[in-house]
C-alpha angles and dihedrals in degrees: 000000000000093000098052087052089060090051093047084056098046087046092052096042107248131155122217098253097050088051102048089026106161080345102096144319131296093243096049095050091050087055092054098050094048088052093238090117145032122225129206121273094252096058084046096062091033086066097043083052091056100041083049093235130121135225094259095047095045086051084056096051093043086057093055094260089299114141112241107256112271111228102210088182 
């Protein structure tokens, strides 16, 4: 998922700074986004807050905009 936050980002043109603002550092972030690193929870939703998506929608872009399969049974 790291990587479809950074595409968010890049979609809603945002630079690096105005997304991780007083968040974390550049270089983390970067490391993040490239998926060479994992981040706390609380960075994680600080960015979903920024980029203004939620969990669930950024699930459903990661998937390539594909609903999750519904189990009727």
């Amino acid at each position: 998922m790291s990587k479809t936050i950074a595409k968010i980002r890049k979609e809603k043109n945002l630079t690096v700074n105005d997304l991780i603002r007083d968040n974390m550092s550049k270089s983390s972030y970067n490391r993040f986004a490239a998926g060479k690193a994992d981040i706390h929870s609380h960075y994680f939703i600080e960015l979903l807050k920024r980029l203004h998506v939620t969990l669930t929608e950024l699930e459903y872009i990661d998937r390539g905009y594909v609903p999750k399969d519904i189990n009727i049974w």
